[in-house]
PDB file of C-alpha atoms in Angstrom:
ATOM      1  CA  UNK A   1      21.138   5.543 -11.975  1.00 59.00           C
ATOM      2  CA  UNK A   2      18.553   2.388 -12.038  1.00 70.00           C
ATOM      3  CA  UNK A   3      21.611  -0.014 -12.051  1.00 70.00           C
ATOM      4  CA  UNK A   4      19.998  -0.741  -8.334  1.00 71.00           C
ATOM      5  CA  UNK A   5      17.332  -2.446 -10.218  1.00 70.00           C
ATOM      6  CA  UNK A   6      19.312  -5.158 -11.008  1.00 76.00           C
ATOM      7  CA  UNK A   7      20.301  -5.878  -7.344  1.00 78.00           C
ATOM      8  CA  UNK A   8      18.857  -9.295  -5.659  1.00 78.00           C
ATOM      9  CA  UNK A   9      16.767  -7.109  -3.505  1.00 80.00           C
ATOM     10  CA  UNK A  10      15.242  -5.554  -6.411  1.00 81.00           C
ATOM     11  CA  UNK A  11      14.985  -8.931  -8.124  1.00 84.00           C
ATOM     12  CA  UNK A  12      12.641  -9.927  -5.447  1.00 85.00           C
ATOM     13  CA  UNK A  13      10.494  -7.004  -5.183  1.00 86.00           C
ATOM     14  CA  UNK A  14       9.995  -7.131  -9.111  1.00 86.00           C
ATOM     15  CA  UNK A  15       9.391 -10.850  -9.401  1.00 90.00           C
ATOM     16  CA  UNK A  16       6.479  -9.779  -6.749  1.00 90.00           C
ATOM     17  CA  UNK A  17       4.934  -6.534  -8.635  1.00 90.00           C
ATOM     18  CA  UNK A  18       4.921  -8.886 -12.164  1.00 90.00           C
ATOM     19  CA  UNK A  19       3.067 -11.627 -10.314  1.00 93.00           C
ATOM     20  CA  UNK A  20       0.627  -9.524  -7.863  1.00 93.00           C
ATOM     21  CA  UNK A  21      -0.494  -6.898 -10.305  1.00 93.00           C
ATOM     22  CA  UNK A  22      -1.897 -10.214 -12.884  1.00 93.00           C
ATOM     23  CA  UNK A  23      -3.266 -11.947 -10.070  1.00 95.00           C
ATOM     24  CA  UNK A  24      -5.431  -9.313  -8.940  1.00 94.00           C
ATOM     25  CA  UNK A  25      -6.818  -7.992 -12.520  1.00 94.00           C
ATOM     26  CA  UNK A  26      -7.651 -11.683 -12.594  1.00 95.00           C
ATOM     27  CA  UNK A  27      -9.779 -12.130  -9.400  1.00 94.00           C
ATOM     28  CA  UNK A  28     -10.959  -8.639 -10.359  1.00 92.00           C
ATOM     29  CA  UNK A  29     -12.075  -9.574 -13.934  1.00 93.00           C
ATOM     30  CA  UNK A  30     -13.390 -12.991 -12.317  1.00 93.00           C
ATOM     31  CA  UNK A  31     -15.573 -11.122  -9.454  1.00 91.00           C
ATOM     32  CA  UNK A  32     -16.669  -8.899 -12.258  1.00 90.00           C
ATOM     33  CA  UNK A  33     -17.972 -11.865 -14.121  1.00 89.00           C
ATOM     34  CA  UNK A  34     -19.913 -13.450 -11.352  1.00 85.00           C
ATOM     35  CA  UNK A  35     -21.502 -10.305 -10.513  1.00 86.00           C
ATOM     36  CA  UNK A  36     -22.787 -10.266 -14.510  1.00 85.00           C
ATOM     37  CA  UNK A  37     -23.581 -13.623 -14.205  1.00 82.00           C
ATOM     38  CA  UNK A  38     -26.007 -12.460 -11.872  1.00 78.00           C
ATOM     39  CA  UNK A  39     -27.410  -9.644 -13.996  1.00 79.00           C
ATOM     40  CA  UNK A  40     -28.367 -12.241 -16.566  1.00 78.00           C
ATOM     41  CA  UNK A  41     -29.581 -14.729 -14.308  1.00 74.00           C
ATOM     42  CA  UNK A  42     -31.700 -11.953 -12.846  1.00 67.00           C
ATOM     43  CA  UNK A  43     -32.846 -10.685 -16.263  1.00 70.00           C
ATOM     44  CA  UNK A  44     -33.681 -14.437 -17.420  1.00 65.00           C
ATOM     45  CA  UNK A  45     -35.371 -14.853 -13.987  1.00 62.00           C
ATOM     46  CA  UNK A  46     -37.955 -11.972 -14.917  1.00 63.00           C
ATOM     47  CA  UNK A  47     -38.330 -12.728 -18.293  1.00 61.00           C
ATOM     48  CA  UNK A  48     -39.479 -16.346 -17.777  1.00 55.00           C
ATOM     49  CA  UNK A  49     -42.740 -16.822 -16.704  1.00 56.00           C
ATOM     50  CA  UNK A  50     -43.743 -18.082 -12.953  1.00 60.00           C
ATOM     51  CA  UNK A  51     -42.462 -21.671 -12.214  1.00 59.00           C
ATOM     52  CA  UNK A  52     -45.492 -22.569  -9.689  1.00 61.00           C
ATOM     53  CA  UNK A  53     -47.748 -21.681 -13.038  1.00 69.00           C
ATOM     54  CA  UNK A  54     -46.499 -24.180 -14.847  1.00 74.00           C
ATOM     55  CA  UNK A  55     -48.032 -28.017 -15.206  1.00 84.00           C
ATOM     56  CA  UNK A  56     -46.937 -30.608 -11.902  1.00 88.00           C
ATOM     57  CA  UNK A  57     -44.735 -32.848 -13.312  1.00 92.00           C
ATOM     58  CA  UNK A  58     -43.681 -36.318 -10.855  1.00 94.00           C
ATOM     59  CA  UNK A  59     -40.864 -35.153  -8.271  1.00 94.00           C
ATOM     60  CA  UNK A  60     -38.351 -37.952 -10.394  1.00 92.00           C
ATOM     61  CA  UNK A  61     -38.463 -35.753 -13.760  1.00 94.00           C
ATOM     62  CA  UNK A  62     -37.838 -32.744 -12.157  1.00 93.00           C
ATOM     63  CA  UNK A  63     -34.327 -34.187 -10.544  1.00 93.00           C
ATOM     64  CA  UNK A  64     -31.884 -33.090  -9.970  1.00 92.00           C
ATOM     65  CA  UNK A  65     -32.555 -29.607  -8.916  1.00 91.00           C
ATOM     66  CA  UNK A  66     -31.349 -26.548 -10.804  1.00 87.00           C
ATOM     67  CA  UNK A  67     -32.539 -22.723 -11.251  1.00 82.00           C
ATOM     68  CA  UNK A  68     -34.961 -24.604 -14.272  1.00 83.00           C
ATOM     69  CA  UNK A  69     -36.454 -26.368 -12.024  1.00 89.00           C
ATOM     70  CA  UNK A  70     -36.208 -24.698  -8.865  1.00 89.00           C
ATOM     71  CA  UNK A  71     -40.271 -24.033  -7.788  1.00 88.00           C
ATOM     72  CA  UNK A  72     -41.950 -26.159 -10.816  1.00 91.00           C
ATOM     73  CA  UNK A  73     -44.567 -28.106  -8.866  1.00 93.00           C
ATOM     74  CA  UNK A  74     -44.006 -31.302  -8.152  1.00 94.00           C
ATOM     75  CA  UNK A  75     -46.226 -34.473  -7.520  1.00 95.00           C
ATOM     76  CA  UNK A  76     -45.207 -37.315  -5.014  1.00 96.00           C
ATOM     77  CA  UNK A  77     -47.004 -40.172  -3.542  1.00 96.00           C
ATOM     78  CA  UNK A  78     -46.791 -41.724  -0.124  1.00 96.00           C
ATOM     79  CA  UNK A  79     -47.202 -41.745   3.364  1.00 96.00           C
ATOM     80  CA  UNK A  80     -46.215 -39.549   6.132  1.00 96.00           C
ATOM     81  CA  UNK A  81     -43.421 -40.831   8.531  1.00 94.00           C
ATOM     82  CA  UNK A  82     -40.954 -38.855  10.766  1.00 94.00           C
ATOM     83  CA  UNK A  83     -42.019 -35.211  11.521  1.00 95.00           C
ATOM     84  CA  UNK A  84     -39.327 -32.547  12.356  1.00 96.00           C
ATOM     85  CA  UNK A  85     -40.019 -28.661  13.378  1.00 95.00           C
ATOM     86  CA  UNK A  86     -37.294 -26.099  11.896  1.00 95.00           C
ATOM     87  CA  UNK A  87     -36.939 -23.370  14.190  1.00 95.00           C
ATOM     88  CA  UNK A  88     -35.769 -19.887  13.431  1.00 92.00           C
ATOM     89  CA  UNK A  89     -37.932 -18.990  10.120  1.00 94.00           C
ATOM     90  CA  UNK A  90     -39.349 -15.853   9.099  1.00 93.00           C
ATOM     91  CA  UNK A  91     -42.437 -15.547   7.574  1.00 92.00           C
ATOM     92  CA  UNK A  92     -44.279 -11.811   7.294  1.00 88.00           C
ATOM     93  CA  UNK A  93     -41.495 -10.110   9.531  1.00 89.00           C
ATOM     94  CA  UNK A  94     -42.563 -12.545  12.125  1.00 92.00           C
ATOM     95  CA  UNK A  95     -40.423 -15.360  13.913  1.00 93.00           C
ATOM     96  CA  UNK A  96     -41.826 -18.830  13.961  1.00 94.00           C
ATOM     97  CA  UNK A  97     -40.800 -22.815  12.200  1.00 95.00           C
ATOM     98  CA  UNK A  98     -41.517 -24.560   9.979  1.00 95.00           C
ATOM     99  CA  UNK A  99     -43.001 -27.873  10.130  1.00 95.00           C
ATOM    100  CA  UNK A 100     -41.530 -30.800   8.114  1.00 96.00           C
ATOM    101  CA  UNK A 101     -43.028 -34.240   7.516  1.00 96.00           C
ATOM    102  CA  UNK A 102     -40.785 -36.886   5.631  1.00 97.00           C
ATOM    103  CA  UNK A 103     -43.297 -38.592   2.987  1.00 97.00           C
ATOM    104  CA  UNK A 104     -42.276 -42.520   2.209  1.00 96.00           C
ATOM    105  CA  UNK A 105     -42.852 -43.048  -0.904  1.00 95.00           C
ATOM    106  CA  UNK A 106     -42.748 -46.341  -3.534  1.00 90.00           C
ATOM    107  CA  UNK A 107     -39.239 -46.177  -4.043  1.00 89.00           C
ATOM    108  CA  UNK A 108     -38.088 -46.374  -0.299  1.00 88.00           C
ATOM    109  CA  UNK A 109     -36.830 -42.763  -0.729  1.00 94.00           C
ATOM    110  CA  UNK A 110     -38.601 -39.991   1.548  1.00 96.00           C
ATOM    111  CA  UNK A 111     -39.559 -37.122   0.469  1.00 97.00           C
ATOM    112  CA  UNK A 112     -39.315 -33.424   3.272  1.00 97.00           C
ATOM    113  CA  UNK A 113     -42.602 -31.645   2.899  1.00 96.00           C
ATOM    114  CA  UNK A 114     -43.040 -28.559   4.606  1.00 96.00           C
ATOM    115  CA  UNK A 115     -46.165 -28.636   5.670  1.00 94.00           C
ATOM    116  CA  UNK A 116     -46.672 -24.966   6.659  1.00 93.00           C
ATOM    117  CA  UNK A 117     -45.466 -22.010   8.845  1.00 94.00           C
ATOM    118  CA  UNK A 118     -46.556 -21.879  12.681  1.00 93.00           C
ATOM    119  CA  UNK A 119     -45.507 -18.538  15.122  1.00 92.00           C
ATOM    120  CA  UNK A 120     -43.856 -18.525  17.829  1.00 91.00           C
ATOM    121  CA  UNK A 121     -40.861 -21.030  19.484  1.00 91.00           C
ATOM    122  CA  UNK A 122     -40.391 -24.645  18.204  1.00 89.00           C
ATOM    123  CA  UNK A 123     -39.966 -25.736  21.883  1.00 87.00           C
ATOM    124  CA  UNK A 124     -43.409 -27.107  23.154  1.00 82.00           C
ATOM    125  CA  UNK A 125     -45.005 -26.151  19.985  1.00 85.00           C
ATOM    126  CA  UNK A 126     -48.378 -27.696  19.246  1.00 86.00           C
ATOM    127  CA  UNK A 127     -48.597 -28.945  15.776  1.00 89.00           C
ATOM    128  CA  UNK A 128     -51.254 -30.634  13.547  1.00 88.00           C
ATOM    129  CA  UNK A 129     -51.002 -34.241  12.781  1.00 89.00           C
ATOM    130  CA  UNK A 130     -50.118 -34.868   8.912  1.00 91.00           C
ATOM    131  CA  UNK A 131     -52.792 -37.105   7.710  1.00 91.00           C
ATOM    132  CA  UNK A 132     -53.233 -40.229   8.182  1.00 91.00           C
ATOM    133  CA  UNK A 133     -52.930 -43.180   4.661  1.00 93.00           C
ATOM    134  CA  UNK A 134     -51.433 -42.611   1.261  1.00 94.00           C
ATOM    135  CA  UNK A 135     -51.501 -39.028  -0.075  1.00 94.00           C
ATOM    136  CA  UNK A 136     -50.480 -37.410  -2.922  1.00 94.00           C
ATOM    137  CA  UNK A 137     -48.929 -34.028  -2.615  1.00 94.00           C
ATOM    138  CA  UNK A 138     -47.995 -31.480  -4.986  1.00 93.00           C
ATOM    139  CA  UNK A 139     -45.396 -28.753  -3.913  1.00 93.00           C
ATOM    140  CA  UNK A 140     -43.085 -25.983  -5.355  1.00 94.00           C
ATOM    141  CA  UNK A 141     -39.520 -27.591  -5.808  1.00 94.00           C
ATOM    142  CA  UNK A 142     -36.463 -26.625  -3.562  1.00 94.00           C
ATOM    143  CA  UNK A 143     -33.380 -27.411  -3.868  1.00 93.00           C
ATOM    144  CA  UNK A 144     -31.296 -28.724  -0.344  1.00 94.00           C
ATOM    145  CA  UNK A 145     -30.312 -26.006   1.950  1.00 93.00           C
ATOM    146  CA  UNK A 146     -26.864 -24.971   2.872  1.00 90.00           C
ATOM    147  CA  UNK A 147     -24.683 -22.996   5.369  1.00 88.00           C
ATOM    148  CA  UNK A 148     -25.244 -19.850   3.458  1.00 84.00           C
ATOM    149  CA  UNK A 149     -29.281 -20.375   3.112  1.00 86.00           C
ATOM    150  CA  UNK A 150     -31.213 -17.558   5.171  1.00 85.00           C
ATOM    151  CA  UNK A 151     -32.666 -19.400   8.728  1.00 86.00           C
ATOM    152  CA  UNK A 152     -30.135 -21.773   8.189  1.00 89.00           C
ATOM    153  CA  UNK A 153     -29.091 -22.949  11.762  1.00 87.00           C
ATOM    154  CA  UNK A 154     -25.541 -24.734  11.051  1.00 82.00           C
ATOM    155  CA  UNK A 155     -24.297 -24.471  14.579  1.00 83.00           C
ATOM    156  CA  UNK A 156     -26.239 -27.351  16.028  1.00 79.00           C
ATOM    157  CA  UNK A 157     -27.245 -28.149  19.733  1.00 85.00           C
ATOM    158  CA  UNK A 158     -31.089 -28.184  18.995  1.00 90.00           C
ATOM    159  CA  UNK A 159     -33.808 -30.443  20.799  1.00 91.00           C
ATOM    160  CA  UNK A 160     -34.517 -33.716  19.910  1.00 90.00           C
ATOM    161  CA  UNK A 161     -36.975 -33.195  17.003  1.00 91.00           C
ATOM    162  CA  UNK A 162     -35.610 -30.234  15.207  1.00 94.00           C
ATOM    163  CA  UNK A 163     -33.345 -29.515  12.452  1.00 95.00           C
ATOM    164  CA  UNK A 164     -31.395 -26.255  11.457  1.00 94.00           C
ATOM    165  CA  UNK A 165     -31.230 -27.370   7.945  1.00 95.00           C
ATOM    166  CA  UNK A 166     -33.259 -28.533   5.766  1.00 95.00           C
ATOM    167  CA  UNK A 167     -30.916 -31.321   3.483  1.00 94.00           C
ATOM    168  CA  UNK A 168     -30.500 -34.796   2.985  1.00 94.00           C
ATOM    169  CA  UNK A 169     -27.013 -34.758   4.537  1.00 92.00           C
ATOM    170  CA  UNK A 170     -28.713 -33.302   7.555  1.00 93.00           C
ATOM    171  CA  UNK A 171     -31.644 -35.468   7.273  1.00 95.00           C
ATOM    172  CA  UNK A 172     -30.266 -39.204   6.844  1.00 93.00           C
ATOM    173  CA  UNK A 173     -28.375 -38.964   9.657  1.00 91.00           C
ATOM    174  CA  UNK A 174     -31.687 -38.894  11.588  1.00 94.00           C
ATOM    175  CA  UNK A 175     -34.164 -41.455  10.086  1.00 95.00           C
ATOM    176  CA  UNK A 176     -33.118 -45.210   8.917  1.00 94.00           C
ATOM    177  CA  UNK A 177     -34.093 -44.781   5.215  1.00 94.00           C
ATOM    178  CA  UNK A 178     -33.019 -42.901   2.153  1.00 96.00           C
ATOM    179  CA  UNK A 179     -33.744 -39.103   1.599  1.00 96.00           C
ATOM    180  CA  UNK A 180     -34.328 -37.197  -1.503  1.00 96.00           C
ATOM    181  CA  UNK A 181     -31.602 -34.445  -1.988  1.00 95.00           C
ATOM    182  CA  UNK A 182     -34.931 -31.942  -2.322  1.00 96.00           C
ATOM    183  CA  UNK A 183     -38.237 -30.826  -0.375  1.00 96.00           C
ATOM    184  CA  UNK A 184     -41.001 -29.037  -1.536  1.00 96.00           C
ATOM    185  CA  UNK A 185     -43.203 -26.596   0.279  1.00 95.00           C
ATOM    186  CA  UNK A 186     -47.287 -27.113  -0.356  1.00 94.00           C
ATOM    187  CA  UNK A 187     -48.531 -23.786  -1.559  1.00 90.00           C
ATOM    188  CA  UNK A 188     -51.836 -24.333   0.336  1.00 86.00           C
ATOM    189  CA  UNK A 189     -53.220 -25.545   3.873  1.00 74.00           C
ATOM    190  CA  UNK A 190     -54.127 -29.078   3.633  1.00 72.00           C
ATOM    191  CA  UNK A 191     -57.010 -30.215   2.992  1.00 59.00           C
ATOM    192  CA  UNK A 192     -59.562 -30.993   5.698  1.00 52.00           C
ATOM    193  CA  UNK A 193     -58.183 -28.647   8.568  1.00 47.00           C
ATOM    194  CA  UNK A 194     -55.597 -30.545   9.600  1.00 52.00           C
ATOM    195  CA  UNK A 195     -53.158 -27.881   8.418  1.00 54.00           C
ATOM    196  CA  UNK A 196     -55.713 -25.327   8.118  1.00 57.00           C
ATOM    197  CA  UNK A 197     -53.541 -23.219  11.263  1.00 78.00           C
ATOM    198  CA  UNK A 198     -50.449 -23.228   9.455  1.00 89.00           C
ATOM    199  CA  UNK A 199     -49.551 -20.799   6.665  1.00 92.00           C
ATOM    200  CA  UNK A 200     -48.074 -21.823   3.269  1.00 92.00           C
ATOM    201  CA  UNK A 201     -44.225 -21.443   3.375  1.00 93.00           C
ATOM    202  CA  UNK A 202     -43.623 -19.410  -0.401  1.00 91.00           C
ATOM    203  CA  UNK A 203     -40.912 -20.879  -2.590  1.00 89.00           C
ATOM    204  CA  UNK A 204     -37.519 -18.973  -2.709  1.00 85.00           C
ATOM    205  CA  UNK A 205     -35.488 -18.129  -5.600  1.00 77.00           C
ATOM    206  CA  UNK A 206     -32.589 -20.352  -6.269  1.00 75.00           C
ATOM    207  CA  UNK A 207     -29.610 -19.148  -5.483  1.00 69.00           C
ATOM    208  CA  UNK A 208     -27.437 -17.101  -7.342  1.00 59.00           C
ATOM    209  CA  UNK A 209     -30.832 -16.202  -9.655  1.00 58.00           C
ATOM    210  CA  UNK A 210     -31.800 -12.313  -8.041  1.00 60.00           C
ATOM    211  CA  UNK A 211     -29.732  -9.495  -7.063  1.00 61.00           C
ATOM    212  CA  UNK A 212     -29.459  -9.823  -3.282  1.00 64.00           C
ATOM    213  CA  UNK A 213     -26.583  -8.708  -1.060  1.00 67.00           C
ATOM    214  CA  UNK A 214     -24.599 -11.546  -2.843  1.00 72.00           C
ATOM    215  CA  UNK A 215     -24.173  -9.702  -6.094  1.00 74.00           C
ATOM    216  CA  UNK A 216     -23.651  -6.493  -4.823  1.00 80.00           C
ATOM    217  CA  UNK A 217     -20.743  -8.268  -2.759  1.00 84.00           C
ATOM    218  CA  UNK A 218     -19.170  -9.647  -5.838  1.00 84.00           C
ATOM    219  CA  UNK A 219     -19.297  -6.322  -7.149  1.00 87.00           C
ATOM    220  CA  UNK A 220     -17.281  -4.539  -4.368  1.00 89.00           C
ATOM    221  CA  UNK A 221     -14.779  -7.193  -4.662  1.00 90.00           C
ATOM    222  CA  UNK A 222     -14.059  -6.500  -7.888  1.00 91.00           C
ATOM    223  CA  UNK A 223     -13.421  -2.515  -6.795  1.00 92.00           C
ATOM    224  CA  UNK A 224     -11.258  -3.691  -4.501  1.00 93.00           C
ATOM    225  CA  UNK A 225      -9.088  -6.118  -6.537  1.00 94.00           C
ATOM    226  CA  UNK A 226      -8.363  -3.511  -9.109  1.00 94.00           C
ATOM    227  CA  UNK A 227      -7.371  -0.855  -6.016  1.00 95.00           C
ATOM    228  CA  UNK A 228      -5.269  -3.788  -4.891  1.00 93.00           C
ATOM    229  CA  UNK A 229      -3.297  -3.882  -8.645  1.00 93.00           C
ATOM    230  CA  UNK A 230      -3.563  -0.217  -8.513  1.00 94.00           C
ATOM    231  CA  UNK A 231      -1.520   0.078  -5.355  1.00 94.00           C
ATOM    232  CA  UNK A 232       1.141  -2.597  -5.751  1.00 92.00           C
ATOM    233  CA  UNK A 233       2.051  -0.308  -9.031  1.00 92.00           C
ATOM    234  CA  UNK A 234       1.716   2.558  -6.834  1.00 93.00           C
ATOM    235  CA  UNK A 235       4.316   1.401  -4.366  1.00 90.00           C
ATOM    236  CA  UNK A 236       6.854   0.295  -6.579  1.00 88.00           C
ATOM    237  CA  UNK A 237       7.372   3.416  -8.152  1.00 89.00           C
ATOM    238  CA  UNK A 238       7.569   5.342  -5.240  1.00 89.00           C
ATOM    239  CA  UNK A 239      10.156   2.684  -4.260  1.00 87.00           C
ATOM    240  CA  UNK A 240      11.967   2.916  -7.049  1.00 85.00           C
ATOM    241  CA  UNK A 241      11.831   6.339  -7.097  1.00 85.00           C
ATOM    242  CA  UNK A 242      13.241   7.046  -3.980  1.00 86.00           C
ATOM    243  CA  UNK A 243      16.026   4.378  -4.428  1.00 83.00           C
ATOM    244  CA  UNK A 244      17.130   6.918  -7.733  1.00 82.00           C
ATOM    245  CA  UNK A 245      17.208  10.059  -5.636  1.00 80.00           C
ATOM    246  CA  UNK A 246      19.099   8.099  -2.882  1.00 80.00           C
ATOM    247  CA  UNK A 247      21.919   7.224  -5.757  1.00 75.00           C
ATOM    248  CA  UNK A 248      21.719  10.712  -7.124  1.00 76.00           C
ATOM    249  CA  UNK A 249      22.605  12.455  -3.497  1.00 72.00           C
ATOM    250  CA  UNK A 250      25.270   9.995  -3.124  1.00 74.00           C
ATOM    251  CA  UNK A 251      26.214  10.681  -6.604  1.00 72.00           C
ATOM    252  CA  UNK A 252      26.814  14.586  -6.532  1.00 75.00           C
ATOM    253  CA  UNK A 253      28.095  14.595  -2.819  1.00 75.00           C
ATOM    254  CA  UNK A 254      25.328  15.159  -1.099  1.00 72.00           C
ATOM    255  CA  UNK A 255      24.789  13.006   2.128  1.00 63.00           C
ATOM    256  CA  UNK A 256      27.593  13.442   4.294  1.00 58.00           C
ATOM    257  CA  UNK A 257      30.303  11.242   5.173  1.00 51.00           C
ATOM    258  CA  UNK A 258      30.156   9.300   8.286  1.00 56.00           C
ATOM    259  CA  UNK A 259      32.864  10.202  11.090  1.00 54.00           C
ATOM    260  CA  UNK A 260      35.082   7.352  11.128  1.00 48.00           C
ATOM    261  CA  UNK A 261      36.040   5.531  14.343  1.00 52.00           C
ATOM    262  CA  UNK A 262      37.983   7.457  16.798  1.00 50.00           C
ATOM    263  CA  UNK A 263      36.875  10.664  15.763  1.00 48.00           C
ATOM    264  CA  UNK A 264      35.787  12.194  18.985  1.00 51.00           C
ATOM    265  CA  UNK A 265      39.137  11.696  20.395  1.00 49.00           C
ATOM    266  CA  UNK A 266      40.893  13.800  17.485  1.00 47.00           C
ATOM    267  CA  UNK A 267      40.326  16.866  19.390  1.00 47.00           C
ATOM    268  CA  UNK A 268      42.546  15.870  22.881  1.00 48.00           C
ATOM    269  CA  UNK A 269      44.871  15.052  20.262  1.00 44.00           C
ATOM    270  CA  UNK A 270      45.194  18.230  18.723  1.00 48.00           C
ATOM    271  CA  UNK A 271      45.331  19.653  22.455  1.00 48.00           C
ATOM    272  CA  UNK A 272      48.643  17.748  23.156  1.00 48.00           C
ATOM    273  CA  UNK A 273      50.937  19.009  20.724  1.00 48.00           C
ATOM    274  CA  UNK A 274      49.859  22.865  21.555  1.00 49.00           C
ATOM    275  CA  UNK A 275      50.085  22.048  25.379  1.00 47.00           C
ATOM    276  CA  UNK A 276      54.006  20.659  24.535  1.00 45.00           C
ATOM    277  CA  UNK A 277      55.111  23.908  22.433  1.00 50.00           C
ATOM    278  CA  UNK A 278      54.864  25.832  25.739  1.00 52.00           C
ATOM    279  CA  UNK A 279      57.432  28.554  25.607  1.00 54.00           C
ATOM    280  CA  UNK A 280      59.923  29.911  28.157  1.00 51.00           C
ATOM    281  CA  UNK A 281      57.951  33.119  28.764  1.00 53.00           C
ATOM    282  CA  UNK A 282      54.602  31.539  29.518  1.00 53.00           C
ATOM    283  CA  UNK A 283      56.400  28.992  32.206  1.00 49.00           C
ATOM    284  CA  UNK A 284      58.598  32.226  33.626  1.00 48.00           C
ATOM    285  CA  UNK A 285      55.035  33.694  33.957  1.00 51.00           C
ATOM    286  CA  UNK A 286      53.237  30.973  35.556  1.00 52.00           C
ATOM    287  CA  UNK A 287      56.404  30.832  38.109  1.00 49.00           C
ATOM    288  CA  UNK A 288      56.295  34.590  38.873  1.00 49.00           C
ATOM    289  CA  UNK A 289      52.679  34.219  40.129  1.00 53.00           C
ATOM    290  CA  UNK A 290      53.759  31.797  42.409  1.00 53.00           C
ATOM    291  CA  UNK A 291      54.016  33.130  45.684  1.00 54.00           C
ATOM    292  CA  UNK A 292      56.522  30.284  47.176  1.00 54.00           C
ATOM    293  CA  UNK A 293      58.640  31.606  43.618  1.00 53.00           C
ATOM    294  CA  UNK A 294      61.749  33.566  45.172  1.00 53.00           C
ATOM    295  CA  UNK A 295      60.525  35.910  42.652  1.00 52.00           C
ATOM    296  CA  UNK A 296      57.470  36.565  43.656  1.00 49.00           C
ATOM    297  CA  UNK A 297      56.768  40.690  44.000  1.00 52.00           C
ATOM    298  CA  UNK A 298      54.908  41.153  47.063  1.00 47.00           C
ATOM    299  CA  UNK A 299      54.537  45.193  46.473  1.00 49.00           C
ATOM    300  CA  UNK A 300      53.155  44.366  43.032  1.00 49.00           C
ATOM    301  CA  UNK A 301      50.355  42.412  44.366  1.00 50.00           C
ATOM    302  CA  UNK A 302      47.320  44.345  44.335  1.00 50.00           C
ATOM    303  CA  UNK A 303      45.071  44.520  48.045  1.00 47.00           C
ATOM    304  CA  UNK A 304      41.525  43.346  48.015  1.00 44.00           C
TER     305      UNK A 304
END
């Protein structure tokens, strides 16, 4: 009854259940795995104490960025040079930019420092100078932005001045020197007033470190890879089951037989034959009711 299975067709829809139904308790067990990942990272996260507690160390140590040192302070040393606003940041449930000053520093590299948090649009802003000579700042570590950052702007089109993201890929396409692949964010106003209307921007986690949307999202994807595996089986069976009662009806006689061609003219055939074995009686009959017959009984005819 299964010797269908063996069939090219089936050949192909087999070779397909064997390889789908591995592939997605794979990317099921894999989702499942970033999602723990996650967990721990979380867990470790908590566990370990505060990074902005912990002793400034130069900006060079500290390189490259990782969820170590992701928000250990950091000291540089230089001089302010280009200043760019970032538009489209939240701070306090209120909409406003940030405001980001490249520092030069001995090396020829520049460092982004956000200098603060200011309401409002970008466009027209008024913003406090940096200062003015060598300074020395000391900031909570971040690592570059990307597309999937929150306020990240990746669509471009912004006035001259502004930035959507806050990177070195963004950033040394703008200025004539070299940029850090980090910024840091000063935890307070600057000294002297010159920042004092701006509000410290707070470090965020590094990515992939909490349980935001991100993990829960790995999460459901694992649900749904196993429903995936779960329904390929699913389907196949009911194939194959319904493939086995099509062979059994077929088997014990069950679906009927398909007329064959010319079968709708069998009937005028049959009529033929029975119109030809007309006997004497019925044509003396049909002659007698004929009333141009010389037989024809005029008395016998009934009135109407």
């Amino acid at each position: 009854m299964y010797r269908f299975l063996l069939t090219p067709r089936w050949w192909g829809i087999n070779l397909f259940v064997v390889l789908a139904i591995p592939f997605c308790v794979f990317m099921g067990t894999w989702q499942l795995g970033r999602f723990e990942d996650r967990v721990q990272s979380h867990e470790q996260a908590e566990k370990a104490p505060d990074p902005s507690t912990r002793a400034a160390k130069p900006l060079d140590e500290l390189l490259p960025v990782d969820k170590v040192t992701s928000g250990r302070p950091a000291t540089a040393t230089g001089t302010y040079a280009d200043q760019f606003l970032v538009p489209g940041r939240k701070l306090d449930d209120r909409q406003g930019f940030y405001v980001l000053n490249l520092l030069r520093t001995d090396s020829g590299k520049a460092l982004p420092v956000v200098r603060g948090w200011l309401p409002g649009s970008a466009t027209d802003a008024r913003v406090p100078t940096a200062p003015k000579g060598e300074v020395t700042v000391v900031g909570d570590l971040q690592a570059s932005e990307n597309t999937r950052s929150d306020g990240v702007n990746a669509r471009g089109g912004l006035p001259s001045g502004q930035i959507g993201m806050i990177s070195a890929a963004t950033l040394v396409n703008l200025v004539p020197y070299d940029v850090y692949d980090a910024w840091v964010t000063l935890p307070e106003a600057e000294a002297g007033g010159a920042g004092g209307a701006m509000k410290p921007v707070p470090a965020a986690a590094p990515e992939g470190s909490g349980l935001d949307l991100k993990a829960f999202q790995n999460l459901g994807y694992t649900g749904e890879w196993f429903v995936f595996a779960a329904f390929v089986l699913f389907m196949w069976f009911r194939l194959v089951r319904r493939e086995a009662e099509a062979e059994r009806d077929i088997a014990l006689g069950l679906v009927p037989e398909e007329p064959g061609p010319g079968s709708q003219d069998a009937p005028e055939a049959r009529e033929g034959p029975e119109e030809a074995q007309e006997g004497p009686e019925d044509a003396a009959k049909g002659a007698s009711e004929d009333p141009s017959s010389p037989d024809y009984d005029v008395a016998s005819t009934p009135v109407r």
